[in-house]
Structure formats: structure tokens, C-alpha cells
mmCIF file of C-alpha atoms in Angstrom:
data_model
loop_
_atom_site.group_PDB
_atom_site.id
_atom_site.type_symbol
_atom_site.label_atom_id
_atom_site.label_comp_id
_atom_site.label_asym_id
_atom_site.label_seq_id
_atom_site.Cartn_x
_atom_site.Cartn_y
_atom_site.Cartn_z
ATOM 1 C CA MET A 1 -0.291 71.912 -56.926
ATOM 2 C CA SER A 2 -1.871 72.715 -60.312
ATOM 3 C CA LEU A 3 -1.299 76.441 -59.691
ATOM 4 C CA CYS A 4 2.190 76.106 -58.213
ATOM 5 C CA ASN A 5 5.259 77.834 -59.610
ATOM 6 C CA SER A 6 7.731 75.628 -61.441
ATOM 7 C CA VAL A 7 11.371 75.175 -60.397
ATOM 8 C CA LYS A 8 14.466 74.385 -62.454
ATOM 9 C CA THR A 9 15.727 71.395 -60.444
ATOM 10 C CA PRO A 10 14.011 68.514 -58.583
ATOM 11 C CA MET A 11 16.475 68.838 -55.702
ATOM 12 C CA SER A 12 19.240 71.315 -54.932
ATOM 13 C CA LYS A 13 22.615 70.555 -53.420
ATOM 14 C CA ASN A 14 22.478 69.919 -49.647
ATOM 15 C CA GLU A 15 18.905 71.189 -49.610
ATOM 16 C CA ASP A 16 17.883 68.719 -46.902
ATOM 17 C CA LYS A 17 20.351 70.355 -44.502
ATOM 18 C CA PHE A 18 18.559 73.684 -44.634
ATOM 19 C CA PHE A 19 15.774 72.417 -42.374
ATOM 20 C CA ASP A 20 15.905 72.430 -38.596
ATOM 21 C CA SER A 21 15.916 69.088 -36.810
ATOM 22 C CA GLY A 22 12.742 67.916 -35.118
ATOM 23 C CA ASN A 23 10.324 68.709 -37.940
ATOM 24 C CA LYS A 24 6.710 67.701 -37.522
ATOM 25 C CA LEU A 25 5.712 64.279 -38.786
ATOM 26 C CA VAL A 26 3.286 64.094 -41.698
ATOM 27 C CA ASN A 27 0.661 61.551 -42.692
ATOM 28 C CA VAL A 28 2.528 58.371 -43.647
ATOM 29 C CA ALA A 29 -0.082 57.168 -46.154
ATOM 30 C CA GLU A 30 -0.125 60.537 -47.935
ATOM 31 C CA PHE A 31 3.663 60.637 -48.220
ATOM 32 C CA GLN A 32 3.972 57.010 -49.338
ATOM 33 C CA THR A 33 1.289 57.518 -51.985
ATOM 34 C CA LEU A 34 3.089 60.553 -53.380
ATOM 35 C CA ILE A 35 6.463 58.773 -53.419
ATOM 36 C CA GLY A 36 4.887 55.739 -55.106
ATOM 37 C CA GLU A 37 3.451 57.914 -57.871
ATOM 38 C CA LEU A 38 6.777 59.693 -58.330
ATOM 39 C CA LEU A 39 8.629 56.367 -58.453
ATOM 40 C CA TYR A 40 6.312 55.251 -61.247
ATOM 41 C CA LEU A 41 7.278 58.305 -63.280
ATOM 42 C CA ALA A 42 10.970 58.052 -62.375
ATOM 43 C CA ASN A 43 11.186 54.419 -63.478
ATOM 44 C CA ARG A 44 9.317 54.863 -66.758
ATOM 45 C CA THR A 45 9.488 58.291 -68.327
ATOM 46 C CA HIS A 46 11.432 60.680 -66.089
ATOM 47 C CA PRO A 47 15.007 59.540 -65.365
ATOM 48 C CA ASP A 48 15.786 63.121 -64.347
ATOM 49 C CA ILE A 49 13.925 62.693 -61.040
ATOM 50 C CA SER A 50 15.300 59.243 -60.197
ATOM 51 C CA PHE A 51 17.826 60.336 -57.583
ATOM 52 C CA ALA A 52 15.532 62.820 -55.849
ATOM 53 C CA VAL A 53 12.719 60.273 -55.533
ATOM 54 C CA THR A 54 15.035 57.444 -54.475
ATOM 55 C CA TYR A 55 16.577 59.694 -51.840
ATOM 56 C CA LEU A 56 13.176 60.641 -50.392
ATOM 57 C CA SER A 57 11.976 57.023 -50.386
ATOM 58 C CA GLN A 58 14.332 56.443 -47.440
ATOM 59 C CA PHE A 59 11.895 58.315 -45.220
ATOM 60 C CA CYS A 60 8.658 56.494 -46.072
ATOM 61 C CA GLN A 61 8.372 54.915 -42.621
ATOM 62 C CA LYS A 62 8.657 58.170 -40.677
ATOM 63 C CA PRO A 63 8.313 61.155 -43.013
ATOM 64 C CA GLU A 64 8.648 64.694 -41.706
ATOM 65 C CA GLN A 65 7.341 67.988 -43.018
ATOM 66 C CA LYS A 66 10.674 68.739 -44.700
ATOM 67 C CA HIS A 67 10.475 65.495 -46.711
ATOM 68 C CA LEU A 68 6.961 66.286 -47.913
ATOM 69 C CA LYS A 69 8.126 69.757 -48.939
ATOM 70 C CA LEU A 70 10.964 68.240 -50.982
ATOM 71 C CA ALA A 71 8.568 65.754 -52.607
ATOM 72 C CA LYS A 72 6.248 68.590 -53.611
ATOM 73 C CA LYS A 73 9.226 70.406 -55.093
ATOM 74 C CA ILE A 74 9.629 67.470 -57.488
ATOM 75 C CA LEU A 75 6.025 68.032 -58.586
ATOM 76 C CA ARG A 76 6.852 71.682 -59.220
ATOM 77 C CA TYR A 77 9.849 70.592 -61.296
ATOM 78 C CA LEU A 78 7.678 68.202 -63.315
ATOM 79 C CA LYS A 79 5.224 71.001 -64.041
ATOM 80 C CA GLY A 80 7.995 73.083 -65.570
ATOM 81 C CA THR A 81 9.390 70.220 -67.661
ATOM 82 C CA LYS A 82 6.210 68.510 -68.882
ATOM 83 C CA GLU A 83 7.071 69.375 -72.487
ATOM 84 C CA LYS A 84 10.378 67.493 -72.297
ATOM 85 C CA THR A 85 10.322 63.916 -73.550
ATOM 86 C CA LEU A 86 12.614 60.981 -74.199
ATOM 87 C CA VAL A 87 13.626 60.772 -77.859
ATOM 88 C CA TYR A 88 14.417 57.459 -79.547
ATOM 89 C CA SER A 89 16.120 56.908 -82.866
ATOM 90 C CA ASN A 90 15.338 54.125 -85.335
ATOM 91 C CA LYS A 91 19.072 53.692 -85.859
ATOM 92 C CA PHE A 92 20.517 51.539 -83.109
ATOM 93 C CA GLY A 93 24.138 50.844 -82.290
ATOM 94 C CA CYS A 94 25.954 48.585 -79.863
ATOM 95 C CA ILE A 95 25.222 48.323 -76.158
ATOM 96 C CA ASN A 96 26.973 50.910 -74.051
ATOM 97 C CA ALA A 97 26.425 51.691 -70.385
ATOM 98 C CA SER A 98 27.490 54.255 -67.826
ATOM 99 C CA SER A 99 28.153 53.557 -64.149
ATOM 100 C CA ASP A 100 28.702 55.990 -61.301
ATOM 101 C CA ALA A 101 28.436 56.125 -57.522
ATOM 102 C CA SER A 102 28.272 58.777 -54.857
ATOM 103 C CA TRP A 103 30.007 58.284 -51.545
ATOM 104 C CA GLY A 104 28.136 58.092 -48.265
ATOM 105 C CA ASN A 105 25.406 60.606 -49.059
ATOM 106 C CA ALA A 106 22.524 58.547 -47.644
ATOM 107 C CA GLU A 107 21.210 59.186 -44.140
ATOM 108 C CA ASN A 108 22.944 56.055 -42.830
ATOM 109 C CA GLY A 109 26.256 56.643 -44.602
ATOM 110 C CA LYS A 110 25.542 54.338 -47.519
ATOM 111 C CA SER A 111 26.271 55.347 -51.094
ATOM 112 C CA PHE A 112 23.985 55.686 -54.092
ATOM 113 C CA SER A 113 24.596 53.879 -57.381
ATOM 114 C CA GLY A 114 23.542 55.193 -60.756
ATOM 115 C CA SER A 115 23.545 53.315 -64.034
ATOM 116 C CA VAL A 116 22.401 53.986 -67.580
ATOM 117 C CA LEU A 117 22.139 51.474 -70.411
ATOM 118 C CA MET A 118 21.880 52.620 -74.012
ATOM 119 C CA LEU A 119 21.539 51.003 -77.399
ATOM 120 C CA GLY A 120 23.504 53.345 -79.581
ATOM 121 C CA ASP A 121 22.159 56.798 -78.688
ATOM 122 C CA SER A 122 18.829 55.503 -77.372
ATOM 123 C CA LEU A 123 18.228 55.211 -73.643
ATOM 124 C CA VAL A 124 16.994 51.715 -72.744
ATOM 125 C CA THR A 125 17.137 51.454 -68.959
ATOM 126 C CA TRP A 126 18.260 53.590 -66.044
ATOM 127 C CA LYS A 127 18.527 52.886 -62.353
ATOM 128 C CA CYS A 128 19.270 54.702 -59.125
ATOM 129 C CA ASN A 129 19.467 52.806 -55.854
ATOM 130 C CA LYS A 130 20.987 52.973 -52.407
ATOM 131 C CA GLN A 131 23.760 50.433 -51.898
ATOM 132 C CA ARG A 132 23.181 47.699 -49.323
ATOM 133 C CA SER A 133 26.392 48.143 -47.361
ATOM 134 C CA VAL A 134 28.547 51.064 -46.250
ATOM 135 C CA CYS A 135 31.658 51.498 -48.400
ATOM 136 C CA LEU A 136 34.693 53.098 -46.795
ATOM 137 C CA PRO A 137 36.753 54.238 -49.824
ATOM 138 C CA THR A 138 35.043 55.691 -52.888
ATOM 139 C CA CYS A 139 36.585 52.947 -55.018
ATOM 140 C CA GLU A 140 34.451 50.312 -53.276
ATOM 141 C CA ALA A 141 31.258 52.253 -53.960
ATOM 142 C CA GLU A 142 32.250 52.582 -57.619
ATOM 143 C CA LEU A 143 32.924 48.841 -57.866
ATOM 144 C CA CYS A 144 29.502 48.034 -56.402
ATOM 145 C CA ALA A 145 27.933 50.323 -59.010
ATOM 146 C CA LEU A 146 29.948 48.681 -61.801
ATOM 147 C CA ALA A 147 28.746 45.231 -60.728
ATOM 148 C CA GLU A 148 25.092 46.312 -60.866
ATOM 149 C CA THR A 149 25.604 47.942 -64.258
ATOM 150 C CA ALA A 150 27.299 44.792 -65.552
ATOM 151 C CA LYS A 151 24.209 42.788 -64.572
ATOM 152 C CA ASN A 152 22.059 45.141 -66.642
ATOM 153 C CA VAL A 153 24.402 44.765 -69.608
ATOM 154 C CA LEU A 154 24.188 40.963 -69.394
ATOM 155 C CA TRP A 155 20.391 41.179 -69.286
ATOM 156 C CA ALA A 156 20.345 43.363 -72.409
ATOM 157 C CA LYS A 157 22.736 41.017 -74.216
ATOM 158 C CA ASN A 158 20.511 38.032 -73.433
ATOM 159 C CA VAL A 159 17.400 39.835 -74.707
ATOM 160 C CA LEU A 160 19.093 40.889 -77.947
ATOM 161 C CA ASN A 161 20.528 37.406 -78.370
ATOM 162 C CA GLU A 162 17.033 35.915 -78.181
ATOM 163 C CA LEU A 163 15.909 38.407 -80.830
ATOM 164 C CA ASN A 164 18.850 37.381 -83.058
ATOM 165 C CA CYS A 165 20.256 40.910 -82.963
ATOM 166 C CA PHE A 166 23.831 39.699 -82.748
ATOM 167 C CA SER A 167 25.409 42.800 -84.301
ATOM 168 C CA PHE A 168 24.355 44.926 -81.314
ATOM 169 C CA ILE A 169 26.156 42.774 -78.748
ATOM 170 C CA GLU A 170 29.554 42.352 -80.378
ATOM 171 C CA SER A 171 31.198 45.109 -78.347
ATOM 172 C CA CYS A 172 29.719 46.097 -74.976
ATOM 173 C CA VAL A 173 31.265 49.003 -73.108
ATOM 174 C CA ILE A 174 30.732 50.374 -69.597
ATOM 175 C CA TYR A 175 31.967 53.903 -69.002
ATOM 176 C CA SER A 176 33.244 54.893 -65.559
ATOM 177 C CA ASN A 177 34.879 58.008 -64.126
ATOM 178 C CA SER A 178 36.739 56.052 -61.438
ATOM 179 C CA LYS A 179 40.364 55.450 -62.398
ATOM 180 C CA SER A 180 40.971 53.689 -59.089
ATOM 181 C CA ALA A 181 38.195 51.152 -59.706
ATOM 182 C CA ILE A 182 39.420 50.478 -63.244
ATOM 183 C CA ASP A 183 43.017 50.082 -62.052
ATOM 184 C CA TRP A 184 41.810 47.774 -59.309
ATOM 185 C CA LEU A 185 40.034 45.554 -61.850
ATOM 186 C CA ASN A 186 43.173 45.452 -63.987
ATOM 187 C CA CYS A 187 45.342 44.222 -61.135
ATOM 188 C CA ALA A 188 46.088 40.542 -60.658
ATOM 189 C CA ARG A 189 43.898 39.910 -57.626
ATOM 190 C CA SER A 190 41.660 41.533 -55.046
ATOM 191 C CA SER A 191 42.889 42.864 -51.720
ATOM 192 C CA SER A 192 42.358 41.179 -48.360
ATOM 193 C CA LYS A 193 41.287 44.570 -47.005
ATOM 194 C CA THR A 194 38.205 44.562 -49.226
ATOM 195 C CA ARG A 195 36.809 41.082 -48.661
ATOM 196 C CA HIS A 196 33.221 42.364 -48.459
ATOM 197 C CA VAL A 197 33.330 43.440 -52.121
ATOM 198 C CA ASN A 198 35.482 40.587 -53.425
ATOM 199 C CA LEU A 199 32.552 38.778 -55.059
ATOM 200 C CA ARG A 200 31.654 41.889 -57.040
ATOM 201 C CA PHE A 201 35.323 42.317 -57.956
ATOM 202 C CA HIS A 202 35.607 38.771 -59.310
ATOM 203 C CA PHE A 203 32.219 39.005 -61.066
ATOM 204 C CA VAL A 204 33.191 42.101 -63.062
ATOM 205 C CA LYS A 205 36.774 40.943 -63.635
ATOM 206 C CA ASP A 206 35.541 37.598 -64.977
ATOM 207 C CA LEU A 207 33.271 39.367 -67.475
ATOM 208 C CA ILE A 208 36.169 41.524 -68.655
ATOM 209 C CA SER A 209 38.539 38.552 -68.944
ATOM 210 C CA GLY A 210 35.935 36.587 -70.892
ATOM 211 C CA GLY A 211 35.482 39.378 -73.416
ATOM 212 C CA GLU A 212 31.864 39.995 -72.415
ATOM 213 C CA MET A 213 32.473 43.717 -71.921
ATOM 214 C CA GLN A 214 35.151 46.325 -71.320
ATOM 215 C CA ILE A 215 35.420 49.187 -68.839
ATOM 216 C CA ILE A 216 36.543 52.543 -70.256
ATOM 217 C CA PHE A 217 37.390 55.693 -68.327
ATOM 218 C CA VAL A 218 35.625 58.968 -69.133
ATOM 219 C CA PRO A 219 35.762 62.317 -67.289
ATOM 220 C CA THR A 220 32.985 63.106 -64.819
ATOM 221 C CA GLU A 221 31.578 65.919 -66.969
ATOM 222 C CA GLU A 222 30.909 63.379 -69.743
ATOM 223 C CA MET A 223 29.185 60.851 -67.486
ATOM 224 C CA ILE A 224 25.507 60.388 -68.313
ATOM 225 C CA SER A 225 24.882 58.470 -65.090
ATOM 226 C CA ASP A 226 26.374 61.201 -62.898
ATOM 227 C CA PHE A 227 23.030 62.828 -62.109
ATOM 228 C CA PHE A 228 21.586 59.515 -60.890
ATOM 229 C CA ASN A 229 23.456 59.802 -57.592
ATOM 230 C CA LYS A 230 23.845 63.543 -57.032
ATOM 231 C CA ASP A 231 21.533 65.975 -55.291
ATOM 232 C CA CYS A 232 22.110 68.877 -57.674
ATOM 233 C CA TYR A 233 21.198 69.250 -61.326
ATOM 234 C CA SER A 234 21.855 72.045 -63.761
#
């Protein structure tokens, strides 16, 4: 792979569908080792490959040739972007986070959540994960993502509180591009049709009511967390 050509994106839109079904199986240990190494990079220094690696980790038990090819494409992407780095400022602001979710783009119909937590303009944590249950409307997937992001915000507030950095936790904001999820949280109570996400609903709503954080709508094109659950980057 040291002599491979670089590519502009770690994964292209609907790329997995370009392969014929019934691909040959590959060595499980080889594939799992590669995914493990990529996960290490994705979780520490390369948020730009988080979705692609998380998506491919679904196939660690029975990987096919197409999955190995996609994993090697991530290596080709990393070769072309090795000069890019995360930049941190010494001027910090308040906690702000971004939450987003795809809808049913996993192999089993489950959605992917993406979240980003920043301190001012500095990226602190990022996360991409497949949701545990299948969500029927998009609003439910967005609410699940908001709940996970809210947990990260609480963790950051507790850390800063222990460090006596009270000025950074006065106003915590989570940005979301889901008007339906925000409207749902602003209503008086949850719906009987969505009992399986009621706990997440009450968890986030309680944090908002208690002044712990606020949810603010932003357009999709301004969402930092958008590329943590999509299979196409530009």
C-alpha cells in the first residue's frame, strides 16, 4: 500500500452497492486487524474516517472481498491526507456540540449517529456509532443521536467543573438540523406511538428544562457532525 495512488474520499456514496453479491470471503484475522488499526486512527486523530471505519466494522465476523477493498481505500485516502492535522487554539470558549443521524443506512436497517463536541472552536471529542434499535421515522433516529450527544456534553461539563473552569460551562448548546426532533422536545409530553424512545425523550427534555443545555436548529450544510453518518464526503 506504500506505492498506492491516493483518493479524495474514504468512501463514496452508495459505493458498497457497486459490488455483486456473493463475493469471496477474506481472512477474518487480516480484516479485523486492519479495521482495529483504522479505528485507532479514527478515534484519536482522524475524525474524517470515522463513518467509513464504523460502517465497515459491521462486517468483522464475515468479511468479503468487497469490504477489504473498501478498507484499503481508506488507507489510500489517508496517504493523500497525511499532511492534514487537527488544529487547536489556546483561546477556548463555551461548550458547544453538534448532533446528527442518518436513517436506516446500516445493513440491518439501523441508523448511524454522529456527534461532535467542541470547546469554542477546538474539537474535543467526536463519535460515530450504529444505533442499537431500528427507528421508523427519521425524528426518532435524531432523538437517539441527541441523547448520546447530551451525555457527552454532561461528561465535558463535569470534567471542566472539576478543573474549576466554570466560565466554559455557563451556556452549553447542541446544534441539530432536525426541526421535527426539536419541536418534539418542545411539546408537552411524548407520544404513545414512540414508547421505545421515551426514556431518551425525557432525558433530553429534563436537561433542557433544568437549564443544563439548549438545542438550536442549524441548516444541514452548517452541521459539523453531518459527515459522521454519511457515506460521501467532499
